[in-house]
């Protein structure tokens, strides 16, 4: 596979009307095993390190002219994290201040369900990558807007409770009826026996 050369598209960067650089990123995620339920407690997410420090984050970068926003998200994730997958619906838009410059960025984040993990990848020599649980990633990532994006992804996925199988209607009816029967059937039987005794007495 021929990889694009990272960092060569600065002159193609998009900005909004307020002068904010448009940044696009992904939260690459997978489920812990093939047989695991596709619920939010079975999710692992992929984080990468900054090339200038050991700071942990999700892959992101500038949205360039000539590509759609999802194409930009897919490209940045391939370059920085070395994974391919399905880019899903947008998680949100955030405005945050650049750490290296006195400008604001407008960030768009997407989930990416990973289908393939590559080795090598374009930025392998300058970044490390690691799969983490949601709790680990939330603690390791220091960028507030990425934490919010992660929370939105997890809230979007079904919880184990939501996927638990519903009891069949006939079982629910039996379960509801049983306490009532236990309470009232003996009384009904007693009334019937009493009426039978009265009837027999009147005939004798």
Tab-separated table of N, CA, C and O in Angstrom, residues 77-157:
chain	number	residue	atom	x	y	z
A	77	UNK	N	-7.143	9.355	10.317
A	77	UNK	CA	-7.077	8.150	11.147
A	77	UNK	C	-6.089	7.143	10.572
A	77	UNK	O	-5.348	6.490	11.317
A	78	UNK	N	-6.046	7.040	9.261
A	78	UNK	CA	-5.065	6.159	8.626
A	78	UNK	C	-3.653	6.668	8.869
A	78	UNK	O	-2.760	5.896	9.253
A	79	UNK	N	-3.422	7.963	8.672
A	79	UNK	CA	-2.075	8.516	8.816
A	79	UNK	C	-1.557	8.384	10.244
A	79	UNK	O	-0.408	7.969	10.459
A	80	UNK	N	-2.380	8.750	11.218
A	80	UNK	CA	-1.902	8.826	12.600
A	80	UNK	C	-2.026	7.518	13.373
A	80	UNK	O	-1.180	7.212	14.211
A	81	UNK	N	-3.094	6.750	13.105
A	81	UNK	CA	-3.336	5.539	13.901
A	81	UNK	C	-3.156	4.254	13.110
A	81	UNK	O	-3.083	3.175	13.697
A	82	UNK	N	-3.132	4.337	11.773
A	82	UNK	CA	-2.903	3.145	10.970
A	82	UNK	C	-4.044	2.152	10.973
A	82	UNK	O	-3.807	0.939	10.921
A	83	UNK	N	-5.283	2.649	11.018
A	83	UNK	CA	-6.427	1.745	10.966
A	83	UNK	C	-7.406	2.196	9.875
A	83	UNK	O	-7.478	3.369	9.531
A	84	UNK	N	-8.139	1.218	9.360
A	84	UNK	CA	-9.193	1.456	8.386
A	84	UNK	C	-10.516	1.022	9.005
A	84	UNK	O	-10.547	0.181	9.908
A	85	UNK	N	-11.601	1.579	8.496
A	85	UNK	CA	-12.900	1.179	9.026
A	85	UNK	C	-14.029	2.014	8.476
A	85	UNK	O	-13.863	2.761	7.509
A	86	UNK	N	-15.174	1.880	9.112
A	86	UNK	CA	-16.388	2.564	8.680
A	86	UNK	C	-16.589	3.829	9.499
A	86	UNK	O	-16.753	3.770	10.723
A	87	UNK	N	-16.567	4.982	8.822
A	87	UNK	CA	-16.817	6.258	9.488
A	87	UNK	C	-18.326	6.412	9.666
A	87	UNK	O	-19.078	6.379	8.694
A	88	UNK	N	-18.744	6.601	10.900
A	88	UNK	CA	-20.166	6.681	11.219
A	88	UNK	C	-20.606	8.136	11.385
A	88	UNK	O	-19.852	9.063	11.106
A	89	UNK	N	-21.827	8.343	11.838
A	89	UNK	CA	-22.403	9.690	11.904
A	89	UNK	C	-21.648	10.570	12.898
A	89	UNK	O	-21.197	10.116	13.952
A	90	UNK	N	-21.580	11.831	12.563
A	90	UNK	CA	-20.838	12.824	13.339
A	90	UNK	C	-21.266	12.842	14.808
A	90	UNK	O	-22.450	12.760	15.134
A	91	UNK	N	-20.273	12.983	15.688
A	91	UNK	CA	-20.533	13.058	17.120
A	91	UNK	C	-20.805	14.482	17.588
A	91	UNK	O	-21.467	14.692	18.604
A	92	UNK	N	-20.264	15.460	16.859
A	92	UNK	CA	-20.486	16.850	17.260
A	92	UNK	C	-19.404	17.765	16.734
A	92	UNK	O	-18.473	17.349	16.039
A	93	UNK	N	-19.550	19.048	17.078
A	93	UNK	CA	-18.611	20.091	16.669
A	93	UNK	C	-18.184	20.841	17.920
A	93	UNK	O	-19.026	21.212	18.748
A	94	UNK	N	-16.890	21.083	18.065
A	94	UNK	CA	-16.344	21.780	19.220
A	94	UNK	C	-15.405	22.902	18.768
A	94	UNK	O	-14.726	22.773	17.741
A	95	UNK	N	-15.348	23.972	19.521
A	95	UNK	CA	-14.382	25.046	19.264
A	95	UNK	C	-13.387	25.058	20.409
A	95	UNK	O	-13.766	25.104	21.583
A	96	UNK	N	-12.120	25.017	20.109
A	96	UNK	CA	-11.076	24.966	21.131
A	96	UNK	C	-9.863	25.750	20.664
A	96	UNK	O	-9.645	25.955	19.466
A	97	UNK	N	-9.050	26.178	21.621
A	97	UNK	CA	-7.877	26.997	21.325
A	97	UNK	C	-6.671	26.121	21.053
A	97	UNK	O	-6.432	25.134	21.749
A	98	UNK	N	-5.910	26.477	20.028
A	98	UNK	CA	-4.689	25.749	19.700
A	98	UNK	C	-3.674	25.916	20.823
A	98	UNK	O	-3.526	26.997	21.392
A	99	UNK	N	-2.961	24.852	21.151
A	99	UNK	CA	-1.937	24.917	22.191
A	99	UNK	C	-0.660	25.583	21.695
A	99	UNK	O	0.101	26.154	22.470
A	100	UNK	N	-0.421	25.518	20.389
A	100	UNK	CA	0.832	26.040	19.843
A	100	UNK	C	0.683	27.425	19.221
A	100	UNK	O	1.678	28.123	19.021
A	101	UNK	N	-0.558	27.831	18.922
A	101	UNK	CA	-0.776	29.119	18.274
A	101	UNK	C	-1.943	29.837	18.934
A	101	UNK	O	-2.790	29.214	19.564
A	102	UNK	N	-1.994	31.144	18.773
A	102	UNK	CA	-3.072	31.932	19.351
A	102	UNK	C	-4.274	31.984	18.404
A	102	UNK	O	-4.772	33.051	18.066
A	103	UNK	N	-4.736	30.819	17.985
A	103	UNK	CA	-5.902	30.745	17.116
A	103	UNK	C	-6.838	29.661	17.634
A	103	UNK	O	-6.440	28.794	18.425
A	104	UNK	N	-8.086	29.735	17.187
A	104	UNK	CA	-9.069	28.735	17.572
A	104	UNK	C	-9.291	27.757	16.429
A	104	UNK	O	-9.200	28.116	15.257
A	105	UNK	N	-9.568	26.531	16.820
A	105	UNK	CA	-9.906	25.489	15.858
A	105	UNK	C	-11.371	25.103	16.033
A	105	UNK	O	-11.929	25.209	17.130
A	106	UNK	N	-11.960	24.645	14.962
A	106	UNK	CA	-13.304	24.084	15.014
A	106	UNK	C	-13.177	22.600	14.697
A	106	UNK	O	-12.791	22.237	13.586
A	107	UNK	N	-13.478	21.771	15.689
A	107	UNK	CA	-13.226	20.342	15.558
A	107	UNK	C	-14.488	19.529	15.336
A	107	UNK	O	-15.487	19.714	16.035
A	108	UNK	N	-14.419	18.628	14.374
A	108	UNK	CA	-15.511	17.703	14.070
A	108	UNK	C	-15.010	16.292	14.379
A	108	UNK	O	-13.930	15.910	13.938
A	109	UNK	N	-15.801	15.532	15.139
A	109	UNK	CA	-15.382	14.180	15.501
A	109	UNK	C	-16.406	13.149	15.034
A	109	UNK	O	-17.618	13.373	15.087
A	110	UNK	N	-15.866	11.995	14.598
A	110	UNK	CA	-16.687	10.892	14.099
A	110	UNK	C	-16.245	9.589	14.773
A	110	UNK	O	-15.061	9.420	15.077
A	111	UNK	N	-17.153	8.646	14.969
A	111	UNK	CA	-16.726	7.299	15.353
A	111	UNK	C	-16.229	6.561	14.103
A	111	UNK	O	-16.741	6.777	12.995
A	112	UNK	N	-15.263	5.703	14.279
A	112	UNK	CA	-14.799	4.840	13.194
A	112	UNK	C	-14.721	3.417	13.730
A	112	UNK	O	-13.899	3.127	14.609
A	113	UNK	N	-15.594	2.564	13.245
A	113	UNK	CA	-15.577	1.156	13.652
A	113	UNK	C	-14.481	0.450	12.862
A	113	UNK	O	-14.562	0.309	11.644
A	114	UNK	N	-13.439	0.029	13.554
A	114	UNK	CA	-12.222	-0.481	12.909
A	114	UNK	C	-12.473	-1.852	12.282
A	114	UNK	O	-13.030	-2.754	12.919
A	115	UNK	N	-12.035	-1.979	11.030
A	115	UNK	CA	-12.123	-3.266	10.327
A	115	UNK	C	-10.746	-3.833	10.010
A	115	UNK	O	-10.617	-5.025	9.742
A	116	UNK	N	-9.713	-2.972	10.021
A	116	UNK	CA	-8.362	-3.449	9.680
A	116	UNK	C	-7.327	-2.579	10.375
A	116	UNK	O	-7.441	-1.354	10.411
A	117	UNK	N	-6.314	-3.229	10.926
A	117	UNK	CA	-5.219	-2.543	11.618
A	117	UNK	C	-3.928	-2.789	10.847
A	117	UNK	O	-3.532	-3.945	10.658
A	118	UNK	N	-3.299	-1.712	10.392
A	118	UNK	CA	-2.127	-1.819	9.528
A	118	UNK	C	-0.826	-1.686	10.315
A	118	UNK	O	-0.756	-0.983	11.314
A	119	UNK	N	0.202	-2.355	9.825
A	119	UNK	CA	1.547	-2.220	10.383
A	119	UNK	C	2.540	-2.570	9.272
A	119	UNK	O	2.556	-3.726	8.816
A	120	UNK	N	3.298	-1.607	8.785
A	120	UNK	CA	3.449	-0.236	9.290
A	120	UNK	C	2.306	0.669	8.864
A	120	UNK	O	1.418	0.257	8.142
A	121	UNK	N	2.389	1.924	9.330
A	121	UNK	CA	1.453	2.962	8.899
A	121	UNK	C	2.237	4.273	8.759
A	121	UNK	O	3.388	4.357	9.199
A	122	UNK	N	1.663	5.307	8.132
A	122	UNK	CA	2.440	6.499	7.766
A	122	UNK	C	3.202	7.166	8.903
A	122	UNK	O	4.342	7.606	8.711
A	123	UNK	N	2.607	7.273	10.095
A	123	UNK	CA	3.276	8.006	11.179
A	123	UNK	C	3.765	7.078	12.293
A	123	UNK	O	3.921	7.489	13.438
A	124	UNK	N	4.046	5.837	11.931
A	124	UNK	CA	4.505	4.879	12.944
A	124	UNK	C	5.783	5.347	13.622
A	124	UNK	O	5.989	5.104	14.822
A	125	UNK	N	6.658	6.025	12.883
A	125	UNK	CA	7.947	6.433	13.446
A	125	UNK	C	7.838	7.598	14.421
A	125	UNK	O	8.798	7.875	15.156
A	126	UNK	N	6.711	8.293	14.437
A	126	UNK	CA	6.593	9.463	15.311
A	126	UNK	C	5.460	9.337	16.327
A	126	UNK	O	5.330	10.187	17.210
A	127	UNK	N	4.659	8.310	16.210
A	127	UNK	CA	3.540	8.130	17.142
A	127	UNK	C	3.485	6.694	17.665
A	127	UNK	O	3.850	5.762	16.960
A	128	UNK	N	2.960	6.563	18.860
A	128	UNK	CA	2.610	5.263	19.406
A	128	UNK	C	1.082	5.162	19.421
A	128	UNK	O	0.381	6.166	19.494
A	129	UNK	N	0.586	3.948	19.351
A	129	UNK	CA	-0.858	3.736	19.428
A	129	UNK	C	-1.140	2.661	20.459
A	129	UNK	O	-0.311	1.785	20.701
A	130	UNK	N	-2.322	2.727	21.055
A	130	UNK	CA	-2.674	1.747	22.089
A	130	UNK	C	-4.190	1.628	22.185
A	130	UNK	O	-4.911	2.627	22.127
A	131	UNK	N	-4.657	0.382	22.344
A	131	UNK	CA	-6.066	0.136	22.622
A	131	UNK	C	-6.294	0.279	24.109
A	131	UNK	O	-5.520	-0.231	24.927
A	132	UNK	N	-7.359	0.984	24.480
A	132	UNK	CA	-7.688	1.206	25.886
A	132	UNK	C	-9.166	0.971	26.117
A	132	UNK	O	-9.979	1.047	25.185
A	133	UNK	N	-9.506	0.697	27.371
A	133	UNK	CA	-10.914	0.706	27.745
A	133	UNK	C	-11.398	2.154	27.727
A	133	UNK	O	-10.595	3.098	27.704
A	134	UNK	N	-12.688	2.324	27.781
A	134	UNK	CA	-13.247	3.683	27.782
A	134	UNK	C	-12.775	4.452	29.014
A	134	UNK	O	-12.405	5.631	28.920
A	135	UNK	N	-12.757	3.806	30.162
A	135	UNK	CA	-12.316	4.465	31.393
A	135	UNK	C	-10.859	4.886	31.282
A	135	UNK	O	-10.489	6.013	31.652
A	136	UNK	N	-10.007	4.015	30.765
A	136	UNK	CA	-8.587	4.342	30.612
A	136	UNK	C	-8.385	5.503	29.650
A	136	UNK	O	-7.583	6.411	29.903
A	137	UNK	N	-9.118	5.480	28.538
A	137	UNK	CA	-8.962	6.538	27.539
A	137	UNK	C	-9.450	7.881	28.063
A	137	UNK	O	-8.818	8.918	27.824
A	138	UNK	N	-10.553	7.867	28.784
A	138	UNK	CA	-11.074	9.124	29.334
A	138	UNK	C	-10.089	9.725	30.326
A	138	UNK	O	-9.928	10.944	30.413
A	139	UNK	N	-9.410	8.873	31.080
A	139	UNK	CA	-8.433	9.358	32.054
A	139	UNK	C	-7.151	9.827	31.359
A	139	UNK	O	-6.551	10.829	31.766
A	140	UNK	N	-6.733	9.120	30.309
A	140	UNK	CA	-5.459	9.440	29.653
A	140	UNK	C	-5.547	10.667	28.756
A	140	UNK	O	-4.589	11.443	28.656
A	141	UNK	N	-6.677	10.848	28.101
A	141	UNK	CA	-6.836	11.969	27.173
A	141	UNK	C	-7.129	13.241	27.961
A	141	UNK	O	-8.093	13.301	28.729
A	142	UNK	N	-6.336	14.272	27.752
A	142	UNK	CA	-6.482	15.505	28.522
A	142	UNK	C	-7.264	16.590	27.778
A	142	UNK	O	-7.500	17.662	28.327
A	143	UNK	N	-7.630	16.351	26.550
A	143	UNK	CA	-8.361	17.360	25.783
A	143	UNK	C	-9.858	17.224	26.072
A	143	UNK	O	-10.479	16.211	25.757
A	144	UNK	N	-10.418	18.257	26.662
A	144	UNK	CA	-11.795	18.197	27.154
A	144	UNK	C	-12.792	17.867	26.054
A	144	UNK	O	-13.747	17.123	26.276
A	145	UNK	N	-12.560	18.418	24.871
A	145	UNK	CA	-13.546	18.220	23.809
A	145	UNK	C	-13.518	16.786	23.281
A	145	UNK	O	-14.543	16.243	22.859
A	146	UNK	N	-12.360	16.154	23.345
A	146	UNK	CA	-12.282	14.749	22.956
A	146	UNK	C	-12.954	13.853	23.988
A	146	UNK	O	-13.559	12.827	23.653
A	147	UNK	N	-12.854	14.218	25.258
A	147	UNK	CA	-13.565	13.473	26.303
A	147	UNK	C	-15.071	13.538	26.059
A	147	UNK	O	-15.791	12.537	26.198
A	148	UNK	N	-15.547	14.731	25.702
A	148	UNK	CA	-16.977	14.885	25.426
A	148	UNK	C	-17.391	14.042	24.223
A	148	UNK	O	-18.462	13.426	24.226
A	149	UNK	N	-16.555	14.023	23.194
A	149	UNK	CA	-16.858	13.204	22.020
A	149	UNK	C	-16.920	11.726	22.388
A	149	UNK	O	-17.792	10.982	21.911
A	150	UNK	N	-16.008	11.282	23.250
A	150	UNK	CA	-16.004	9.887	23.705
A	150	UNK	C	-17.288	9.574	24.469
A	150	UNK	O	-17.910	8.524	24.258
A	151	UNK	N	-17.700	10.479	25.341
A	151	UNK	CA	-18.935	10.262	26.094
A	151	UNK	C	-20.133	10.153	25.152
A	151	UNK	O	-21.031	9.333	25.370
A	152	UNK	N	-20.144	10.965	24.108
A	152	UNK	CA	-21.257	10.912	23.161
A	152	UNK	C	-21.276	9.580	22.408
A	152	UNK	O	-22.344	9.030	22.142
A	153	UNK	N	-20.097	9.079	22.072
A	153	UNK	CA	-20.039	7.774	21.402
A	153	UNK	C	-20.594	6.683	22.306
A	153	UNK	O	-21.412	5.863	21.880
A	154	UNK	N	-20.164	6.664	23.561
A	154	UNK	CA	-20.594	5.617	24.483
A	154	UNK	C	-22.093	5.711	24.747
A	154	UNK	O	-22.792	4.694	24.824
A	155	UNK	N	-22.613	6.928	24.855
A	155	UNK	CA	-24.054	7.093	25.075
A	155	UNK	C	-24.867	6.668	23.852
A	155	UNK	O	-26.034	6.303	23.975
A	156	UNK	N	-24.239	6.722	22.693
A	156	UNK	CA	-24.936	6.332	21.470
A	156	UNK	C	-25.068	4.816	21.363
A	156	UNK	O	-26.041	4.306	20.807
A	157	UNK	N	-24.116	4.075	21.897
A	157	UNK	CA	-24.137	2.618	21.816
A	157	UNK	C	-25.109	2.043	22.847
A	157	UNK	O	-25.293	2.616	23.921
